[in-house]
CSV table of C-alpha atoms and ligand atoms in Angstrom, one decimal:
chain,number,residue,atom,x,y,z
A,1,MET,CA,0.0,0.0,0.0
A,2,PHE,CA,1.2,3.5,-0.8
A,3,ASN,CA,1.8,5.9,2.2
A,4,LYS,CA,0.4,9.1,0.8
A,5,ILE,CA,-1.7,10.3,-2.1
A,6,THR,CA,-2.6,13.9,-2.5
A,7,VAL,CA,-5.6,15.3,-4.3
A,8,VAL,CA,-5.2,19.0,-5.2
A,9,GLY,CA,-8.6,20.7,-5.5
A,10,ALA,CA,-11.4,20.0,-3.0
A,11,GLY,CA,-14.2,20.8,-5.4
A,12,HIS,CA,-16.6,18.4,-7.1
A,13,VAL,CA,-13.9,16.2,-8.8
A,14,GLY,CA,-11.3,16.5,-6.0
A,15,ALA,CA,-13.6,15.7,-3.1
A,16,THR,CA,-15.3,12.8,-4.8
A,17,GLN,CA,-11.8,11.6,-5.8
A,18,ALA,CA,-10.5,11.7,-2.3
A,19,LEU,CA,-13.5,9.8,-0.9
A,20,ARG,CA,-13.2,7.1,-3.6
A,21,LEU,CA,-9.5,6.7,-2.8
A,22,ALA,CA,-10.1,6.6,0.9
A,23,GLU,CA,-12.8,3.9,0.5
A,24,MET,CA,-10.5,1.8,-1.8
A,25,GLN,CA,-7.7,1.9,0.8
A,26,VAL,CA,-5.0,2.3,-1.8
A,27,ALA,CA,-2.9,4.5,0.5
A,28,LYS,CA,-2.5,5.0,4.3
A,29,GLU,CA,-3.2,8.7,4.0
A,30,ILE,CA,-5.2,10.9,1.5
A,31,VAL,CA,-4.3,14.6,1.7
A,32,ILE,CA,-6.7,17.1,0.1
A,33,VAL,CA,-5.2,20.5,-0.7
A,34,ASP,CA,-7.2,23.6,-1.8
A,35,ILE,CA,-6.7,27.4,-1.5
A,36,LEU,CA,-10.2,27.8,0.1
A,37,GLU,CA,-9.8,28.2,3.9
A,38,GLY,CA,-11.5,25.4,5.8
A,39,ILE,CA,-13.0,23.6,2.9
A,40,PRO,CA,-10.4,20.9,2.4
A,41,GLN,CA,-10.1,20.5,6.2
A,42,GLY,CA,-13.9,20.2,6.7
A,43,LYS,CA,-14.5,17.9,3.8
A,44,ALA,CA,-11.5,15.7,4.8
A,45,LEU,CA,-12.7,15.4,8.4
A,46,ASP,CA,-16.2,14.5,7.3
A,47,MET,CA,-14.8,11.8,5.0
A,48,TYR,CA,-12.5,10.5,7.7
A,49,GLU,CA,-15.5,10.1,10.0
A,50,SER,CA,-17.3,7.9,7.5
A,51,GLY,CA,-14.5,5.4,7.9
A,52,PRO,CA,-16.0,3.4,10.8
A,53,VAL,CA,-19.3,3.0,8.9
A,54,MET,CA,-17.8,2.3,5.5
A,55,GLY,CA,-15.0,0.1,6.9
A,56,PHE,CA,-11.8,2.0,6.0
A,57,ASP,CA,-8.8,3.1,8.0
A,58,THR,CA,-7.4,5.5,5.5
A,59,ARG,CA,-6.5,8.8,7.2
A,60,VAL,CA,-8.0,11.8,5.3
A,61,ILE,CA,-6.6,15.2,6.0
A,62,GLY,CA,-7.2,18.6,4.4
A,63,ALA,CA,-4.8,21.5,4.1
A,64,ASN,CA,-4.3,24.9,2.4
A,65,GLY,CA,-0.6,24.3,1.8
A,66,TYR,CA,1.7,21.5,0.8
A,67,ASP,CA,3.6,20.7,4.0
A,68,GLU,CA,1.1,17.9,4.8
A,69,ALA,CA,1.3,16.7,1.2
A,70,ALA,CA,5.1,16.4,1.2
A,71,GLY,CA,6.5,13.1,0.0
A,72,SER,CA,3.3,12.0,-1.8
A,73,GLU,CA,3.7,9.0,-4.1
A,74,ILE,CA,0.8,10.2,-6.3
A,75,VAL,CA,-0.6,13.7,-6.8
A,76,VAL,CA,-3.9,14.0,-8.6
A,77,ILE,CA,-4.4,17.6,-9.9
A,78,THR,CA,-8.0,18.6,-10.1
A,79,ALA,CA,-7.6,22.3,-9.2
A,80,GLY,CA,-9.1,24.7,-11.7
A,81,ILE,CA,-12.4,26.0,-13.0
A,82,PRO,CA,-14.9,23.8,-14.7
A,83,ARG,CA,-16.9,24.5,-17.8
A,84,LYS,CA,-20.3,26.3,-18.0
A,85,PRO,CA,-22.9,25.5,-20.7
A,86,GLY,CA,-21.7,26.6,-24.1
A,87,MET,CA,-18.0,26.6,-23.1
A,88,SER,CA,-15.5,24.2,-24.7
A,89,ARG,CA,-12.7,22.7,-22.5
A,90,ASP,CA,-10.3,24.9,-24.4
A,91,ASP,CA,-12.1,28.1,-23.1
A,92,LEU,CA,-10.5,27.2,-19.7
A,93,LEU,CA,-7.0,27.4,-21.1
A,94,ALA,CA,-5.4,30.5,-19.6
A,95,THR,CA,-7.1,30.4,-16.1
A,96,ASN,CA,-6.4,26.7,-15.5
A,97,ALA,CA,-2.8,26.9,-16.9
A,98,GLY,CA,-2.0,29.5,-14.2
A,99,ILE,CA,-3.5,27.3,-11.5
A,100,VAL,CA,-1.8,24.1,-12.8
A,101,ARG,CA,1.5,25.9,-13.0
A,102,GLU,CA,1.2,27.1,-9.4
A,103,VAL,CA,0.2,23.6,-8.2
A,104,SER,CA,3.0,21.9,-10.2
A,105,ASN,CA,5.7,24.2,-8.8
A,106,ALA,CA,4.6,23.3,-5.2
A,107,VAL,CA,4.5,19.5,-6.1
A,108,LYS,CA,8.0,19.8,-7.6
A,109,LYS,CA,9.3,21.2,-4.3
A,110,THR,CA,7.4,19.0,-1.9
A,111,SER,CA,6.9,15.7,-3.7
A,112,PRO,CA,9.8,15.4,-6.1
A,113,ASP,CA,9.3,11.7,-6.7
A,114,ALA,CA,5.5,11.8,-7.2
A,115,ILE,CA,3.5,10.5,-10.1
A,116,CYS,CA,1.2,13.3,-11.3
A,117,ILE,CA,-2.2,12.5,-12.7
A,118,VAL,CA,-3.8,15.6,-14.3
A,119,VAL,CA,-7.5,16.0,-14.4
A,120,SER,CA,-7.9,19.8,-14.9
A,121,ASN,CA,-9.1,20.8,-18.4
A,122,PRO,CA,-8.2,21.2,-21.2
A,123,LEU,CA,-6.7,18.0,-20.1
A,124,ASP,CA,-4.0,17.3,-22.7
A,125,VAL,CA,-2.6,20.8,-22.5
A,126,MET,CA,-2.7,20.9,-18.7
A,127,SER,CA,-0.7,17.7,-18.7
A,128,TYR,CA,1.9,19.5,-20.8
A,129,VAL,CA,1.9,22.5,-18.4
A,130,ALA,CA,2.5,20.1,-15.4
A,131,LYS,CA,5.3,18.3,-17.2
A,132,GLU,CA,7.1,21.5,-18.2
A,133,THR,CA,6.7,23.0,-14.8
A,134,THR,CA,7.7,20.0,-12.7
A,135,GLY,CA,10.4,18.9,-15.1
A,136,PHE,CA,9.4,15.3,-14.1
A,137,PRO,CA,10.0,12.6,-16.7
A,138,ALA,CA,7.0,12.0,-19.0
A,139,SER,CA,6.4,8.6,-17.4
A,140,ARG,CA,5.4,10.4,-14.2
A,141,VAL,CA,3.1,13.1,-15.7
A,142,PHE,CA,0.0,12.1,-17.6
A,143,GLY,CA,-3.7,12.8,-17.8
A,144,MET,CA,-7.0,11.1,-17.2
A,145,ALA,CA,-9.3,11.2,-20.1
A,146,GLY,CA,-9.3,8.0,-22.1
A,147,VAL,CA,-10.7,5.8,-19.2
A,148,LEU,CA,-13.5,8.3,-18.8
A,149,ASP,CA,-14.3,8.6,-22.5
A,150,THR,CA,-14.1,4.8,-22.7
A,151,ALA,CA,-16.4,4.4,-19.7
A,152,ARG,CA,-19.0,6.7,-21.3
A,153,TYR,CA,-18.8,4.8,-24.6
A,154,ARG,CA,-19.1,1.4,-22.8
A,155,THR,CA,-22.1,2.7,-20.9
A,156,PHE,CA,-24.0,3.8,-24.0
A,157,ILE,CA,-23.2,0.5,-25.8
A,158,ALA,CA,-24.3,-1.7,-22.8
A,159,GLU,CA,-27.5,0.4,-22.5
A,160,ARG,CA,-28.3,0.0,-26.2
A,161,LEU,CA,-27.6,-3.8,-26.2
A,162,LYS,CA,-29.1,-4.4,-22.8
A,163,VAL,CA,-26.0,-6.3,-21.6
A,164,SER,CA,-23.7,-5.9,-18.7
A,165,VAL,CA,-21.2,-3.0,-18.9
A,166,GLU,CA,-18.6,-5.4,-17.7
A,167,ASP,CA,-18.7,-7.3,-21.0
A,168,ILE,CA,-18.0,-4.2,-23.2
A,169,GLN,CA,-14.3,-3.8,-24.0
A,170,ALA,CA,-13.4,-0.7,-25.8
A,171,LEU,CA,-10.7,1.8,-26.5
A,172,VAL,CA,-11.1,5.6,-27.0
A,173,LEU,CA,-8.0,7.4,-28.1
A,174,GLY,CA,-7.0,10.9,-29.0
A,175,GLY,CA,-7.4,14.2,-27.3
A,176,HIS,CA,-10.1,14.8,-24.6
A,177,GLY,CA,-12.6,16.7,-26.7
A,178,ASP,CA,-14.4,16.8,-29.9
A,179,THR,CA,-11.5,15.1,-31.7
A,180,MET,CA,-11.4,12.0,-29.5
A,181,VAL,CA,-11.1,8.7,-31.5
A,182,PRO,CA,-13.3,5.8,-30.4
A,183,LEU,CA,-11.8,2.6,-32.0
A,184,VAL,CA,-14.7,0.6,-33.4
A,185,SER,CA,-12.3,-2.1,-34.6
A,186,TYR,CA,-11.3,-2.7,-30.9
A,187,THR,CA,-14.8,-2.6,-29.5
A,188,THR,CA,-16.1,-5.9,-28.5
A,189,VAL,CA,-18.9,-7.5,-26.5
A,190,SER,CA,-17.3,-10.3,-24.6
A,191,GLY,CA,-14.8,-10.6,-27.4
A,192,ILE,CA,-17.4,-10.4,-30.2
A,193,PRO,CA,-16.9,-7.4,-32.5
A,194,LEU,CA,-19.5,-4.7,-31.9
A,195,THR,CA,-20.2,-4.6,-35.7
A,196,GLN,CA,-21.9,-8.0,-35.3
A,197,PHE,CA,-24.5,-6.4,-33.0
A,198,LEU,CA,-25.1,-3.0,-34.5
A,199,GLY,CA,-25.0,-1.3,-37.9
A,200,GLN,CA,-22.7,1.6,-38.7
A,201,ASP,CA,-25.4,4.3,-38.3
A,202,GLU,CA,-26.2,3.2,-34.8
A,203,ILE,CA,-22.5,2.9,-33.9
A,204,ASP,CA,-21.9,6.4,-35.2
A,205,GLY,CA,-24.7,7.6,-33.0
A,206,LEU,CA,-23.1,6.1,-29.9
A,207,ILE,CA,-19.7,7.6,-30.9
A,208,ASP,CA,-21.3,11.0,-31.3
A,209,ARG,CA,-22.9,10.8,-27.9
A,210,THR,CA,-19.5,9.7,-26.4
A,211,ARG,CA,-17.8,12.7,-28.0
A,212,LYS,CA,-20.4,15.1,-26.5
A,213,GLY,CA,-20.6,13.1,-23.2
A,214,GLY,CA,-19.1,15.8,-21.1
A,215,ALA,CA,-21.2,18.5,-22.6
A,216,GLU,CA,-24.4,16.5,-22.1
A,217,ILE,CA,-23.7,16.6,-18.4
A,218,VAL,CA,-22.6,20.3,-18.3
A,219,ALA,CA,-26.0,21.1,-20.0
A,220,TYR,CA,-27.9,19.5,-17.2
A,221,LEU,CA,-25.7,20.8,-14.3
A,222,LYS,CA,-25.5,24.4,-15.7
A,223,GLU,CA,-22.9,25.2,-13.0
A,224,GLY,CA,-19.9,22.9,-13.3
A,225,SER,CA,-19.1,19.7,-15.1
A,226,ALA,CA,-19.0,15.9,-14.5
A,227,TYR,CA,-17.3,14.4,-11.4
A,228,TYR,CA,-18.6,11.0,-10.5
A,229,ALA,CA,-17.3,9.2,-13.6
A,230,PRO,CA,-14.1,11.3,-13.9
A,231,SER,CA,-13.2,10.4,-10.3
A,232,ALA,CA,-14.0,6.7,-10.9
A,233,ALA,CA,-11.7,6.8,-13.9
A,234,VAL,CA,-8.8,8.3,-11.9
A,235,ALA,CA,-9.4,5.8,-9.1
A,236,GLN,CA,-8.9,2.9,-11.6
A,237,MET,CA,-5.6,4.5,-12.8
A,238,VAL,CA,-4.4,5.1,-9.2
A,239,GLU,CA,-5.2,1.5,-8.3
A,240,ALA,CA,-3.2,0.2,-11.3
A,241,ILE,CA,-0.2,2.3,-10.1
A,242,ALA,CA,-0.4,1.7,-6.4
A,243,LYS,CA,-0.8,-2.1,-6.9
A,244,ASP,CA,1.6,-2.2,-9.8
A,245,LYS,CA,-1.1,-4.0,-11.8
A,246,LYS,CA,0.4,-3.3,-15.2
A,247,ARG,CA,-3.1,-2.5,-16.6
A,248,ILE,CA,-3.5,-1.3,-20.1
A,249,LEU,CA,-5.6,1.8,-19.9
A,250,PRO,CA,-5.9,4.7,-22.2
A,251,CYS,CA,-4.2,7.8,-20.7
A,252,ALA,CA,-3.1,11.2,-22.0
A,253,ALA,CA,0.6,10.5,-22.5
A,254,TRP,CA,3.5,12.5,-23.8
A,255,MET,CA,4.2,11.3,-27.4
A,256,GLU,CA,7.7,10.6,-28.5
A,257,GLY,CA,7.2,9.1,-32.0
A,258,GLN,CA,4.6,6.4,-31.1
A,259,TYR,CA,2.0,6.3,-33.8
A,260,GLY,CA,4.3,8.6,-35.8
A,261,ILE,CA,3.3,11.5,-33.4
A,262,SER,CA,5.6,13.6,-31.3
A,263,ASP,CA,5.7,16.7,-29.1
A,264,THR,CA,2.2,16.5,-27.7
A,265,TYR,CA,0.1,14.8,-25.1
A,266,LEU,CA,-2.5,12.4,-26.6
A,267,GLY,CA,-4.8,9.7,-25.4
A,268,VAL,CA,-3.1,6.3,-26.2
A,269,PRO,CA,-3.1,2.9,-24.5
A,270,CYS,CA,-0.6,2.8,-21.7
A,271,LYS,CA,0.8,0.2,-19.4
A,272,LEU,CA,0.3,1.6,-15.8
A,273,GLY,CA,2.4,0.4,-12.9
A,274,THR,CA,4.4,1.8,-10.0
A,275,GLY,CA,6.7,3.5,-12.6
A,276,GLY,CA,3.6,5.4,-14.0
A,277,VAL,CA,3.3,5.1,-17.7
A,278,GLU,CA,5.7,2.2,-18.2
A,279,GLU,CA,5.0,1.7,-21.9
A,280,ILE,CA,2.8,3.2,-24.6
A,281,ILE,CA,1.2,0.4,-26.5
A,282,GLU,CA,1.0,0.8,-30.3
A,283,VAL,CA,-2.0,-1.0,-31.8
A,284,GLN,CA,-2.7,-1.3,-35.5
A,285,LEU,CA,-5.1,1.4,-36.7
A,286,THR,CA,-7.1,1.7,-39.9
A,287,LYS,CA,-6.2,4.5,-42.2
A,288,ASP,CA,-9.2,6.5,-41.0
A,289,GLU,CA,-8.3,6.0,-37.4
A,290,GLN,CA,-4.7,7.0,-37.9
A,291,ALA,CA,-5.8,10.1,-39.7
A,292,ALA,CA,-8.3,10.9,-36.9
A,293,LEU,CA,-5.5,10.4,-34.3
A,294,GLU,CA,-3.2,12.8,-36.2
A,295,LYS,CA,-5.9,15.4,-36.5
A,296,SER,CA,-6.5,15.1,-32.8
A,297,ALA,CA,-2.8,15.5,-32.1
A,298,GLU,CA,-2.8,18.6,-34.4
A,299,HIS,CA,-5.6,20.1,-32.3
A,300,VAL,CA,-3.8,19.6,-29.0
A,301,ARG,CA,-0.5,21.0,-30.5
A,302,GLY,CA,-2.5,24.0,-31.7
A,303,THR,CA,-3.9,24.6,-28.2
A,304,ILE,CA,-0.4,24.3,-26.7
A,305,ALA,CA,0.8,26.9,-29.2
A,306,LYS,CA,-2.1,29.1,-28.3
A,307,LEU,CA,-1.2,28.9,-24.6
A,308,LYS,CA,2.4,29.8,-25.4
A,309,GLU,CA,1.2,32.9,-27.2
A,310,LEU,CA,-0.9,33.9,-24.2
A,311,THR,CA,1.9,33.6,-21.7
B,1,LIG,N1,-4.6,25.5,-5.7
B,1,LIG,C1,-5.5,24.6,-5.1
B,1,LIG,N2,-6.8,24.5,-5.4
B,1,LIG,C2,-7.3,25.4,-6.3
B,1,LIG,C3,-6.5,26.4,-6.9
B,1,LIG,C4,-5.1,26.4,-6.6
B,1,LIG,N3,-4.2,27.3,-7.1
B,1,LIG,N4,-7.2,27.1,-7.7
B,1,LIG,C5,-8.5,26.7,-7.6
B,1,LIG,N5,-8.5,25.6,-6.7
B,1,LIG,C6,-9.7,24.8,-6.3
B,1,LIG,C7,-10.9,25.6,-6.1
B,1,LIG,O1,-10.9,26.4,-4.9
B,1,LIG,C8,-12.0,24.6,-6.1
B,1,LIG,O2,-12.3,24.1,-4.8
B,1,LIG,O3,-10.1,23.9,-7.3
B,1,LIG,C9,-11.4,23.5,-7.0
B,1,LIG,C10,-12.1,23.2,-8.2
B,1,LIG,O4,-13.4,22.7,-7.9
B,1,LIG,P1,-14.7,22.9,-8.7
B,1,LIG,O5,-14.9,24.3,-9.0
B,1,LIG,O6,-15.8,22.2,-8.0
B,1,LIG,O7,-14.4,22.2,-10.1
B,1,LIG,P2,-14.5,20.6,-10.5
B,1,LIG,O8,-15.8,20.3,-11.0
B,1,LIG,O9,-13.9,19.9,-9.3
B,1,LIG,O10,-13.5,20.6,-11.7
B,1,LIG,C11,-12.1,20.8,-11.6
B,1,LIG,O11,-11.5,19.2,-13.3
B,1,LIG,O12,-12.7,17.9,-14.8
B,1,LIG,C12,-12.0,19.1,-14.6
B,1,LIG,O13,-12.9,20.7,-16.2
B,1,LIG,C13,-12.8,20.4,-14.8
B,1,LIG,O14,-10.9,21.8,-14.8
B,1,LIG,C14,-11.9,21.4,-14.1
B,1,LIG,C15,-11.4,20.5,-12.9
């Protein structure tokens, strides 16, 4: 078991995240850091007091600084502002970049050996900001997007086919946004290709809903964006790392020539263990899927360039 995992941001994603991790008992201590006075402390104490009922011994503490977070093995960065209806994730660029930079500087000083999982949006670009600011190797800085996008896709397929979500295997690659790339060729129902169950039109409909999955929730909530499924996705990644499970999960990883793509973060299948992203797995893609992945990479690179102009 890990000693300490820190969640930065005590908002919707961060608080839900901390509770999920405490309940899973993947570390002895969960530290929640936020700039709001009293909020991380109050939420942490409330969570900690649920331990006797839920049956966990994880210590949960809240703080406004990073002393308590020092020496964390994993830091999950959820600090930032969420989307409002009509906003794209890219609209959060400048504000969240400033916040992620500040957080990353503190993590670099206090938890120099940590693995950073970035959740703040726009996800791929915020992962870049965290890597540049901490100077950590790319294997230790990556983002959560693919597991969430894949979970949404799997949910919609299972609902349509009236089968268990557990039997849907799928892979959604690319950037976390409109250019994400669900791989139909790797989507199966208990090993049976999805194309044996549904026609292309119906599959396209499910893909379209997956692409707009985040916006669908933002439209309902009006104030803020999704947090239950995002925190569940991060929890799966944390578990794979803390237990050195070597799971193959889609993560936003720094590309160094894989799939012929470099100099950008992009959602690709990664092997996750105690070393973080231990390997990027290259799967065969159709021509269209490769083109879609390259287009997605281009979009993320463009947003990184936009950020550089702004700062
Ligand atoms: N350091 C620490 N915490 C910060 C900082 C900072 N510099 N700046 C802001 N925060 C905190 C806020 O005080 C707030 O408690 O981040 C928290 C964000 O919480 P919410 O507003 O509830 O947002 P949430 O829904 O959790 O989303 C956070 O995750 O999924 C992404 O797009 C989403 O970028 C957004 C992020």
